Coordinates of C-alpha atoms in Angstrom, one line a residue:
Chain A
M1306 CA 39.8 -6.6 -1.7
A1307 CA 37.1 -9.0 -1.1
E1308 CA 33.7 -8.4 -2.9
P1309 CA 31.0 -7.3 -0.2
Q1310 CA 28.9 -10.3 1.1
Y1311 CA 25.7 -8.3 0.7
E1312 CA 24.5 -6.8 -2.8
L1313 CA 21.2 -4.7 -2.8
L1314 CA 19.3 -4.6 -5.7
Y1315 CA 16.9 -1.7 -6.0
H1316 CA 15.9 1.1 -8.6
P1317 CA 18.7 3.9 -8.9
G1318 CA 18.2 7.3 -8.3
I1319 CA 15.8 7.7 -5.2
P1320 CA 16.0 6.6 -1.8
G1321 CA 12.9 4.6 -2.0
R1322 CA 12.4 1.2 -0.3
G1323 CA 16.0 0.5 -0.6
E1324 CA 17.0 3.3 1.8
F1325 CA 15.5 1.4 4.8
I1326 CA 17.9 -1.6 4.0
R1327 CA 21.3 1.1 3.3
L1328 CA 20.6 2.6 6.3
M1329 CA 21.0 -0.5 8.3
F1330 CA 24.2 -1.3 6.5
E1331 CA 25.4 2.3 7.2
A1332 CA 24.4 2.2 10.9
A1333 CA 26.3 -0.9 11.2
G1334 CA 29.3 0.2 9.0
V1335 CA 29.0 -2.9 7.1
K1336 CA 29.9 -2.8 3.3
Y1337 CA 27.5 -3.4 0.8
A1338 CA 27.2 -3.2 -3.0
D1339 CA 24.4 -1.3 -4.3
V1340 CA 24.2 -2.7 -7.8
A1341 CA 22.1 -0.1 -9.7
R1342 CA 23.4 2.8 -8.0
D1343 CA 26.8 2.1 -8.2
N1344 CA 27.0 0.8 -11.9
P1345 CA 25.2 3.5 -13.8
P1346 CA 24.2 2.6 -17.7
D1347 CA 26.6 5.4 -18.9
E1348 CA 29.7 3.9 -17.4
S1349 CA 32.2 1.1 -18.9
G1350 CA 31.3 -2.3 -17.4
P1351 CA 27.7 -3.9 -16.5
N1352 CA 24.5 -2.0 -16.1
G1353 CA 23.3 -2.6 -12.7
Y1354 CA 19.9 -1.5 -13.2
G1355 CA 19.4 -4.4 -16.0
L1356 CA 20.5 -7.0 -13.1
V1357 CA 17.8 -5.5 -10.8
Q1358 CA 15.3 -5.8 -13.6
A1359 CA 16.4 -9.4 -14.3
I1360 CA 15.6 -10.8 -11.0
T1361 CA 12.0 -9.3 -10.8
S1362 CA 10.9 -10.1 -14.7
P1363 CA 7.9 -11.1 -15.2
E1364 CA 9.1 -14.6 -16.7
S1365 CA 11.6 -15.4 -14.3
T1366 CA 11.1 -18.7 -12.4
G1367 CA 14.0 -18.1 -10.4
D1368 CA 17.7 -17.5 -10.5
D1369 CA 21.0 -19.6 -11.1
D1370 CA 21.4 -20.5 -7.4
G1371 CA 17.8 -21.8 -6.9
N1372 CA 16.1 -18.9 -5.7
P1373 CA 12.4 -18.4 -6.4
P1374 CA 11.8 -15.4 -8.0
A1375 CA 11.1 -12.1 -6.8
F1376 CA 8.1 -10.0 -7.2
A1377 CA 9.4 -6.3 -6.8
P1378 CA 12.5 -5.0 -5.8
P1379 CA 14.3 -4.1 -3.3
A1380 CA 16.0 -7.7 -3.0
L1381 CA 19.1 -8.8 -1.4
R1382 CA 21.6 -11.2 -2.4
I1383 CA 23.8 -12.8 0.5
H1384 CA 26.9 -14.8 -1.2
G1385 CA 27.2 -18.0 0.5
A1386 CA 23.9 -17.8 2.5
G1387 CA 21.6 -20.1 0.1
K1388 CA 21.2 -23.7 -0.4
N1389 CA 24.2 -25.6 -0.8
G1390 CA 26.7 -22.7 -0.3
K1391 CA 25.3 -20.8 -3.0
A1392 CA 24.4 -16.9 -3.0
L1393 CA 20.7 -16.4 -1.2
L1394 CA 18.5 -14.3 -3.1
I1395 CA 15.4 -12.8 -0.7
H1396 CA 12.9 -9.8 -1.2
Q1397 CA 10.2 -7.8 0.6
T1398 CA 11.9 -5.1 2.4
P1399 CA 10.5 -6.4 5.8
N1400 CA 12.0 -9.5 5.3
I1401 CA 15.3 -8.0 4.3
L1402 CA 15.3 -6.0 7.4
L1403 CA 14.5 -9.3 9.4
Y1404 CA 17.2 -11.0 7.8
L1405 CA 20.1 -8.5 8.5
G1406 CA 18.7 -7.3 12.1
G1407 CA 20.7 -10.3 13.5
P1408 CA 23.9 -10.3 11.7
L1409 CA 24.1 -6.4 11.9
K1410 CA 23.0 -6.4 15.7
L1411 CA 20.1 -4.0 15.2
A1412 CA 17.1 -6.3 16.4
G1413 CA 17.3 -5.9 20.1
S1414 CA 18.6 -7.6 23.0
D1415 CA 16.3 -10.6 23.2
E1416 CA 13.4 -12.6 21.9
P1417 CA 10.8 -10.4 22.9
E1418 CA 12.5 -7.2 21.7
K1419 CA 13.4 -8.9 18.5
Y1420 CA 9.6 -9.2 17.5
Y1421 CA 8.7 -5.8 19.0
V1422 CA 11.4 -4.2 17.0
N1423 CA 10.0 -6.1 14.0
Q1424 CA 6.3 -5.0 14.6
L1425 CA 7.5 -1.4 14.9
A1426 CA 9.4 -1.4 11.5
L1427 CA 6.4 -2.8 9.8
T1428 CA 4.1 -0.5 11.3
A1429 CA 6.7 2.2 9.9
L1430 CA 6.9 0.8 6.2
D1431 CA 2.8 0.5 6.6
L1432 CA 2.9 4.3 6.8
N1433 CA 5.4 4.5 4.2
N1434 CA 3.2 2.8 1.9
E1435 CA 0.5 4.9 2.8
T1436 CA 2.4 8.0 1.8
H1437 CA 3.2 6.6 -1.5
D1438 CA -0.7 6.1 -1.9
T1439 CA -1.3 10.0 -1.6
H1440 CA 0.2 10.5 -4.8
H1441 CA -1.2 7.1 -6.7
P1442 CA -4.3 6.7 -4.7
V1443 CA -5.8 4.7 -8.1
A1444 CA -3.5 3.4 -10.3
V1445 CA 0.5 2.9 -9.5
M1446 CA 1.4 2.3 -13.0
K1447 CA -0.4 5.9 -14.1
Y1448 CA 1.0 9.0 -13.8
Y1449 CA 0.0 11.4 -11.0
E1450 CA -1.6 13.9 -13.1
E1451 CA -4.0 11.3 -14.0
Q1452 CA -5.4 10.7 -10.5
K1453 CA -4.7 14.2 -9.3
D1454 CA -8.7 14.8 -8.0
E1455 CA -8.2 11.5 -5.7
A1456 CA -4.9 12.2 -4.8
L1457 CA -6.1 15.5 -3.1
K1458 CA -8.7 13.8 -1.1
K1459 CA -6.5 10.9 -0.3
A1460 CA -3.7 13.2 0.8
T1461 CA -6.4 15.2 2.7
D1462 CA -7.5 12.3 4.7
F1463 CA -3.9 11.1 5.5
R1464 CA -2.5 14.2 6.7
E1465 CA -5.9 14.7 8.8
N1466 CA -6.7 11.3 9.9
R1467 CA -3.6 9.0 9.1
L1468 CA -0.5 11.1 10.3
P1469 CA -2.1 11.9 13.8
K1470 CA -2.8 8.2 14.3
F1471 CA 0.6 7.0 13.4
F1472 CA 2.5 9.6 15.4
S1473 CA 0.4 9.1 18.6
Y1474 CA 1.4 5.6 18.4
F1475 CA 4.9 6.0 17.8
E1476 CA 5.0 8.9 20.5
R1477 CA 3.4 6.2 23.1
V1478 CA 5.7 3.8 22.1
L1479 CA 8.7 6.1 22.9
K1480 CA 6.9 7.0 26.4
H1481 CA 6.6 3.7 27.2
N1482 CA 10.4 2.8 26.6
K1483 CA 11.3 6.1 28.1
S1484 CA 13.5 5.2 31.0
T1485 CA 15.3 2.7 28.9
G1486 CA 15.5 4.4 25.4
K1487 CA 15.7 8.2 26.7
G1488 CA 13.4 9.0 24.0
K1489 CA 16.2 8.1 21.6
H1490 CA 15.2 4.5 20.8
L1491 CA 11.8 2.8 20.6
V1492 CA 12.9 -0.7 21.9
G1493 CA 15.6 -1.1 24.7
E1494 CA 18.6 0.8 24.8
S1495 CA 20.4 0.9 21.5
L1496 CA 19.6 1.5 18.1
T1497 CA 17.5 -1.2 15.9
Y1498 CA 16.0 -1.2 12.7
A1499 CA 13.0 0.1 14.0
D1500 CA 14.9 3.4 14.9
L1501 CA 16.0 3.6 11.4
A1502 CA 13.1 2.8 9.7
L1503 CA 10.7 5.3 11.4
W1504 CA 13.4 8.0 11.2
Q1505 CA 13.4 7.5 7.1
V1506 CA 9.7 7.6 7.0
I1507 CA 9.7 10.9 9.3
D1508 CA 12.4 12.2 7.2
G1509 CA 10.7 11.7 3.8
L1510 CA 7.4 12.9 5.2
K1511 CA 9.7 16.4 6.2
F1512 CA 10.3 16.8 2.5
A1513 CA 6.6 15.7 1.1
F1514 CA 4.3 17.4 3.3
P1515 CA 6.8 20.7 5.3
N1516 CA 3.8 22.5 6.2
E1517 CA 2.0 19.5 7.8
M1518 CA 4.7 18.2 9.5
R1519 CA 5.3 21.9 11.1
H1520 CA 2.0 21.9 11.9
R1521 CA 1.9 18.3 13.8
S1522 CA 5.2 18.6 15.2
S1523 CA 4.1 20.1 19.1
E1524 CA 1.4 17.1 19.3
S1525 CA 4.5 14.5 19.4
P1526 CA 7.4 16.0 21.2
L1527 CA 9.1 12.5 22.1
L1528 CA 9.2 11.9 18.4
F1529 CA 9.8 15.3 17.0
D1530 CA 12.0 17.2 19.6
H1531 CA 14.1 13.9 20.7
F1532 CA 14.0 11.2 18.9
Y1533 CA 14.3 12.4 14.9
P1534 CA 17.1 14.9 15.8
S1535 CA 19.1 12.8 18.1
L1536 CA 19.2 10.2 15.4
K1537 CA 20.1 12.6 12.8
D1538 CA 22.8 14.2 15.0
E1539 CA 24.5 10.6 15.0
P1540 CA 27.9 11.1 13.5
W1541 CA 27.5 7.7 11.1
L1542 CA 24.1 9.5 9.9
K1543 CA 25.6 13.0 9.4
K1544 CA 28.4 11.4 7.2
Y1545 CA 26.0 9.0 4.9
L1546 CA 23.4 11.9 4.6
D1547 CA 26.4 14.4 3.0
S1548 CA 27.9 11.5 0.9
K1549 CA 27.0 10.4 -2.5
R1550 CA 25.7 7.5 -1.5
R1551 CA 22.4 9.2 0.1
Q1552 CA 20.2 9.9 -3.0
P1553 CA 17.9 13.0 -3.0
Y1554 CA 14.1 12.6 -2.7
S1555 CA 12.7 13.3 -6.3
M1556 CA 10.0 11.0 -7.9
G1557 CA 9.6 8.2 -5.4
V1558 CA 7.5 7.4 -2.3
F1559 CA 8.2 11.0 -1.0
R1560 CA 7.4 13.6 -3.6
H1561 CA 6.8 16.9 -2.8
Y1562 CA 3.6 18.2 -4.6
P1563 CA 2.6 21.6 -2.8
E1564 CA -1.1 21.3 -3.5
L1565 CA -1.2 17.9 -1.4
D1566 CA 0.2 19.7 1.4
L1567 CA -1.7 21.6 4.5
Q1568 CA -2.5 25.1 2.7
Chain B
M1498 CA -8.3 -28.3 31.3
A1499 CA -5.2 -25.9 30.8
E1500 CA -5.5 -22.4 29.5
P1501 CA -4.7 -22.1 25.7
Q1502 CA -1.0 -20.8 25.3
Y1503 CA -1.9 -18.6 22.6
E1504 CA -4.8 -15.9 22.6
L1505 CA -5.8 -14.2 19.4
L1506 CA -7.2 -10.9 19.8
Y1507 CA -9.0 -9.6 16.8
H1508 CA -12.4 -8.1 15.5
P1509 CA -15.2 -10.6 15.8
G1510 CA -17.6 -11.1 13.2
I1511 CA -15.0 -11.4 10.2
P1512 CA -12.5 -13.3 8.9
G1513 CA -10.4 -10.5 8.4
R1514 CA -6.4 -10.4 8.8
G1515 CA -7.2 -12.8 11.7
E1516 CA -8.1 -15.4 9.3
F1517 CA -4.4 -15.7 8.5
I1518 CA -3.4 -16.8 12.1
R1519 CA -6.4 -18.6 12.7
L1520 CA -5.1 -21.1 9.6
M1521 CA -1.8 -21.6 11.2
F1522 CA -3.4 -22.8 14.4
E1523 CA -5.9 -25.0 12.6
A1524 CA -3.6 -26.4 10.3
A1525 CA -1.2 -27.4 13.2
G1526 CA -4.0 -28.8 15.1
V1527 CA -3.0 -26.5 18.0
K1528 CA -5.6 -24.9 20.6
Y1529 CA -5.9 -21.1 20.7
A1530 CA -8.2 -18.9 22.4
D1531 CA -10.1 -16.2 20.2
V1532 CA -10.8 -13.7 22.6
A1533 CA -13.3 -11.6 20.8
R1534 CA -15.0 -14.4 18.6
D1535 CA -15.5 -16.4 21.7
N1536 CA -16.8 -14.1 24.2
P1537 CA -19.4 -12.2 22.5
P1538 CA -21.2 -9.5 24.2
D1539 CA -24.3 -10.8 24.7
E1540 CA -23.4 -13.8 26.9
S1541 CA -22.4 -13.7 30.4
G1542 CA -18.8 -13.1 31.1
P1543 CA -16.4 -10.8 30.0
N1544 CA -17.0 -9.0 26.7
G1545 CA -13.9 -10.3 24.6
Y1546 CA -13.9 -7.5 22.2
G1547 CA -13.5 -4.8 25.0
L1548 CA -9.9 -6.8 25.8
V1549 CA -9.2 -6.3 22.1
Q1550 CA -9.9 -2.3 21.9
A1551 CA -8.0 -2.0 25.3
I1552 CA -4.9 -3.3 23.8
T1553 CA -4.9 -0.6 20.9
S1554 CA -6.6 2.1 22.7
P1555 CA -5.3 5.2 21.3
E1556 CA -4.4 6.3 25.0
S1557 CA -2.3 3.1 25.7
T1558 CA 1.1 3.2 26.5
G1559 CA 1.6 -0.3 27.0
D1560 CA 0.1 -3.2 29.0
D1561 CA 0.5 -4.8 32.6
D1562 CA 3.0 -7.1 31.3
G1563 CA 5.6 -4.6 30.1
N1564 CA 4.4 -5.2 26.3
P1565 CA 4.5 -1.9 24.3
P1566 CA 1.3 -0.6 22.8
A1567 CA -0.3 -2.2 19.6
F1568 CA -1.3 -0.3 16.5
A1569 CA -4.1 -2.3 15.3
P1570 CA -5.7 -5.6 15.5
P1571 CA -4.9 -8.6 15.2
A1572 CA -2.5 -8.9 18.3
L1573 CA -1.3 -12.5 19.7
R1574 CA -0.7 -12.7 23.7
I1575 CA 1.9 -15.6 24.2
H1576 CA 1.5 -16.6 28.0
G1577 CA 4.8 -17.2 29.3
A1578 CA 7.0 -16.0 26.5
G1579 CA 7.7 -12.2 27.4
K1580 CA 10.1 -10.7 29.6
N1581 CA 10.7 -12.2 33.3
G1582 CA 8.1 -14.9 32.1
K1583 CA 5.0 -12.7 31.7
A1584 CA 3.2 -12.8 28.5
L1585 CA 4.4 -11.6 25.4
L1586 CA 1.9 -9.5 23.0
I1587 CA 3.1 -8.7 19.6
H1588 CA 1.2 -7.3 16.8
Q1589 CA 1.4 -6.7 13.0
T1590 CA -0.3 -9.7 11.0
P1591 CA 3.2 -10.7 9.3
N1592 CA 5.2 -10.6 12.6
I1593 CA 2.7 -13.0 14.3
L1594 CA 3.1 -15.2 11.4
L1595 CA 6.7 -15.2 11.7
Y1596 CA 6.4 -15.8 15.3
L1597 CA 4.4 -18.7 15.1
G1598 CA 6.3 -20.2 12.2
G1599 CA 8.8 -22.1 14.1
P1600 CA 6.6 -23.4 17.1
L1601 CA 3.9 -24.6 14.7
K1602 CA 6.5 -26.0 12.2
L1603 CA 4.8 -24.0 9.3
A1604 CA 8.3 -22.1 8.1
G1605 CA 9.9 -24.3 6.0
S1606 CA 12.7 -26.9 6.5
D1607 CA 15.9 -24.7 6.6
E1608 CA 17.1 -21.0 6.9
P1609 CA 16.7 -20.2 3.2
E1610 CA 13.1 -21.6 3.0
K1611 CA 12.3 -19.7 6.2
Y1612 CA 13.0 -16.4 4.3
Y1613 CA 11.2 -17.4 1.2
V1614 CA 8.3 -18.6 3.2
N1615 CA 8.2 -15.1 4.7
Q1616 CA 8.6 -13.1 1.7
L1617 CA 5.6 -15.0 -0.1
A1618 CA 3.5 -14.5 3.1
L1619 CA 4.1 -11.0 2.7
T1620 CA 3.3 -10.8 -0.7
A1621 CA 0.2 -12.4 -0.4
L1622 CA -0.4 -9.9 2.5
D1623 CA 0.3 -6.9 0.1
L1624 CA -2.6 -8.7 -2.1
N1625 CA -4.9 -8.6 0.9
N1626 CA -4.3 -5.2 1.4
E1627 CA -4.6 -3.9 -1.9
T1628 CA -7.9 -5.9 -1.9
H1629 CA -8.9 -4.1 0.9
D1630 CA -8.3 -0.8 -0.8
T1631 CA -10.6 -1.4 -3.8
H1632 CA -13.5 -0.5 -1.9
H1633 CA -11.7 1.9 0.4
P1634 CA -9.5 3.7 -2.0
V1635 CA -9.3 7.1 -0.6
A1636 CA -10.5 7.0 3.3
V1637 CA -10.2 4.0 5.6
M1638 CA -12.8 5.7 8.2
K1639 CA -15.3 6.6 5.6
Y1640 CA -18.0 4.6 4.0
Y1641 CA -17.8 2.8 0.9
E1642 CA -20.5 4.8 -0.5
E1643 CA -18.8 8.1 0.0
Q1644 CA -15.8 6.9 -2.4
K1645 CA -17.9 4.8 -4.8
D1646 CA -16.3 6.7 -7.9
E1647 CA -12.7 6.2 -6.7
A1648 CA -13.6 2.6 -5.7
L1649 CA -14.9 2.0 -9.1
K1650 CA -11.6 3.3 -10.7
K1651 CA -9.4 1.6 -8.0
A1652 CA -11.0 -2.0 -8.6
T1653 CA -10.7 -1.7 -12.2
D1654 CA -7.1 -1.3 -12.1
F1655 CA -6.7 -3.9 -9.2
R1656 CA -8.4 -6.4 -11.6
E1657 CA -7.1 -5.9 -14.9
N1658 CA -3.2 -4.9 -13.7
R1659 CA -3.0 -5.8 -10.6
L1660 CA -4.3 -9.4 -10.2
P1661 CA -2.6 -10.7 -13.3
K1662 CA 0.9 -9.6 -12.1
F1663 CA 0.3 -10.8 -8.6
F1664 CA -1.3 -14.5 -10.1
S1665 CA 1.6 -14.5 -12.6
Y1666 CA 3.9 -14.1 -9.8
F1667 CA 2.5 -17.0 -7.5
E1668 CA 2.0 -19.3 -10.7
R1669 CA 5.8 -18.8 -11.3
V1670 CA 6.7 -19.6 -7.6
L1671 CA 4.8 -22.7 -8.0
K1672 CA 6.4 -23.9 -11.0
H1673 CA 9.8 -23.2 -9.7
N1674 CA 8.8 -25.6 -6.5
K1675 CA 7.1 -27.9 -8.9
S1676 CA 9.4 -30.9 -8.8
T1677 CA 9.3 -30.6 -4.8
G1678 CA 6.2 -29.2 -4.0
K1679 CA 3.8 -30.9 -6.9
G1680 CA 1.9 -27.5 -7.5
K1681 CA 0.6 -28.0 -3.9
H1682 CA 3.4 -26.0 -2.1
L1683 CA 5.0 -22.9 -2.7
V1684 CA 8.2 -23.6 -1.0
G1685 CA 9.8 -27.2 -0.2
E1686 CA 7.5 -30.5 0.2
S1687 CA 5.4 -29.5 3.0
L1688 CA 2.8 -27.1 4.2
T1689 CA 4.0 -23.4 5.1
Y1690 CA 2.3 -20.4 6.3
A1691 CA 2.7 -18.8 2.9
D1692 CA 0.7 -21.4 1.4
L1693 CA -2.2 -20.8 4.1
A1694 CA -1.8 -16.9 3.5
L1695 CA -2.1 -17.2 -0.3
W1696 CA -4.9 -19.9 0.0
Q1697 CA -6.9 -17.4 2.1
V1698 CA -6.3 -14.4 -0.3
I1699 CA -7.5 -16.7 -3.2
D1700 CA -10.5 -17.6 -1.2
G1701 CA -11.6 -14.4 -0.3
L1702 CA -11.0 -12.7 -3.8
K1703 CA -13.3 -15.6 -5.3
F1704 CA -15.8 -14.4 -2.8
A1705 CA -15.5 -10.6 -3.6
F1706 CA -14.8 -10.9 -7.4
P1707 CA -16.2 -13.8 -8.6
N1708 CA -16.6 -12.8 -12.3
E1709 CA -13.0 -11.7 -12.4
M1710 CA -11.8 -14.6 -10.9
R1711 CA -13.6 -17.2 -13.3
H1712 CA -12.2 -15.0 -15.9
R1713 CA -8.6 -15.1 -14.6
S1714 CA -8.4 -18.9 -13.5
S1715 CA -7.1 -20.4 -17.1
E1716 CA -4.2 -17.9 -17.1
S1717 CA -2.7 -19.6 -13.8
P1718 CA -3.3 -23.3 -13.9
L1719 CA -0.9 -24.6 -11.3
L1720 CA -2.4 -21.9 -9.0
F1721 CA -6.3 -22.3 -9.6
D1722 CA -6.3 -26.1 -10.8
H1723 CA -3.7 -27.5 -8.4
F1724 CA -2.7 -25.3 -5.4
Y1725 CA -6.1 -23.8 -4.3
P1726 CA -8.2 -27.1 -4.7
S1727 CA -5.7 -29.3 -3.5
L1728 CA -5.6 -27.4 0.0
K1729 CA -9.0 -27.0 0.2
D1730 CA -9.6 -30.7 0.2
E1731 CA -7.3 -31.1 3.1
P1732 CA -9.5 -32.9 5.8
W1733 CA -8.5 -30.3 8.6
L1734 CA -9.2 -27.4 6.5
K1735 CA -12.9 -29.1 5.3
K1736 CA -13.4 -29.6 8.9
Y1737 CA -12.5 -25.8 9.6
L1738 CA -14.4 -24.3 7.0
D1739 CA -17.5 -26.3 8.4
S1740 CA -17.2 -25.4 11.8
K1741 CA -18.4 -22.2 13.3
R1742 CA -14.9 -21.2 14.1
R1743 CA -14.9 -20.2 10.3
Q1744 CA -16.9 -16.6 9.9
P1745 CA -18.7 -16.0 6.8
Y1746 CA -17.0 -13.0 4.6
S1747 CA -19.3 -9.9 5.3
M1748 CA -18.0 -6.4 5.8
G1749 CA -14.4 -6.9 6.0
V1750 CA -11.5 -7.1 3.7
F1751 CA -13.2 -8.9 1.2
R1752 CA -16.8 -7.7 0.3
H1753 CA -18.6 -8.4 -2.9
Y1754 CA -19.8 -5.5 -4.4
P1755 CA -21.1 -6.6 -7.8
E1756 CA -20.5 -3.2 -9.4
L1757 CA -16.8 -3.4 -8.6
D1758 CA -16.4 -7.0 -10.3
L1759 CA -15.9 -7.7 -14.0
Q1760 CA -19.3 -6.8 -15.8

């Protein structure tokens, strides 16, 4: 069997930012290697996470295929797509989603839609980043327990001010596209990577802030009663969520600290 | 004279995230309308900022040209580029830079470079966002003075851990591209929007954290002795910086609070 053309390089053991990329492959039914997830250190053969760490090493000035260094995971290697037929290595989650949108046919049906999809995915990723900051408001390299007082303040502001702002926005985008997308799609009449990114963030928020999400759900009916469940019912997504490829939420972006949730 | 094809919709009075877009037009020598900056409320005629606020109104479900609502400024209106020949309205800073990269010829010379440029601009914009969070670590809608204790902690971590990580990364990208870019360009042999985005963030950091930036400058010689000054010496940029179109730093992303700087 031929090697997959696409290699995802990301931390093992969490959905994290890699999940936005995995969902695109899963939705399109396209094979991909998940280098660290598929090659754990306790098996024979190469340790996949070592390869992930190598591309983001603080000493790296690029790889053997002529690609510049990557700032942080996730990165994507695409065999044959680089300069002189070598592998292309790209990083930054939104850049990877943009790259895959065309070949996986998840980027809308024309030029305006391509940019609508991209701006909505970027907005969902901003919400993802703000979620991360609720448990790490001061220092990304320190433990949550070392910044708990600040996290309580940050999470309160996030729940009370930021979540309603984001949810109201996505609700209005669904309303704008309702005659075409039927409340199931943010842009046009079929699935795009903006839908996948937003679905993943909502799914993670339901894990991290279950009380707050129950409290908010009636405020954005298209988003919570149509968009989220109808995508979750898609056969490909059900199958993926039941597979071992879907990793559980744990100590990544989406963490369930009850004290940060609505009391 | 014909109306400019491009309209930037952004807050007046600060460089902010709009500056990344302005620099692209200025570098390419392409005319653009800066709706709020050019139509202040005290002059006769329309108040430009009202138009900016309208597109991001929390009630909006889209504009009269069929575009979905925008989450936040900046946004860009491109006449004739939308569906059925109407105006296209897009938002999200990285999406706007991506859109303009092609027509303004600031996105590299081939497909791999297009994605290298995009990932580097995204990384510069991440640094921009982290800078903002130094004075607003807890609540974006509250005053700095209400979150000063947290800001002192956040700014310390930012200066000691995040700045060196970002600067080391960009230094290594410049090293990777040195034979082609001569320390002047991150990707290839000519100016891209990644160069402009990084230049703007460094310029803002020099305003916000002058002590820290002096302290760090010797650690990344390509970045601080070649890249930053050589772009600043470009005639188009000198002319722009001397013009009234360049707004001074004040209460935007880049703020000079001496207590947050290296003591």
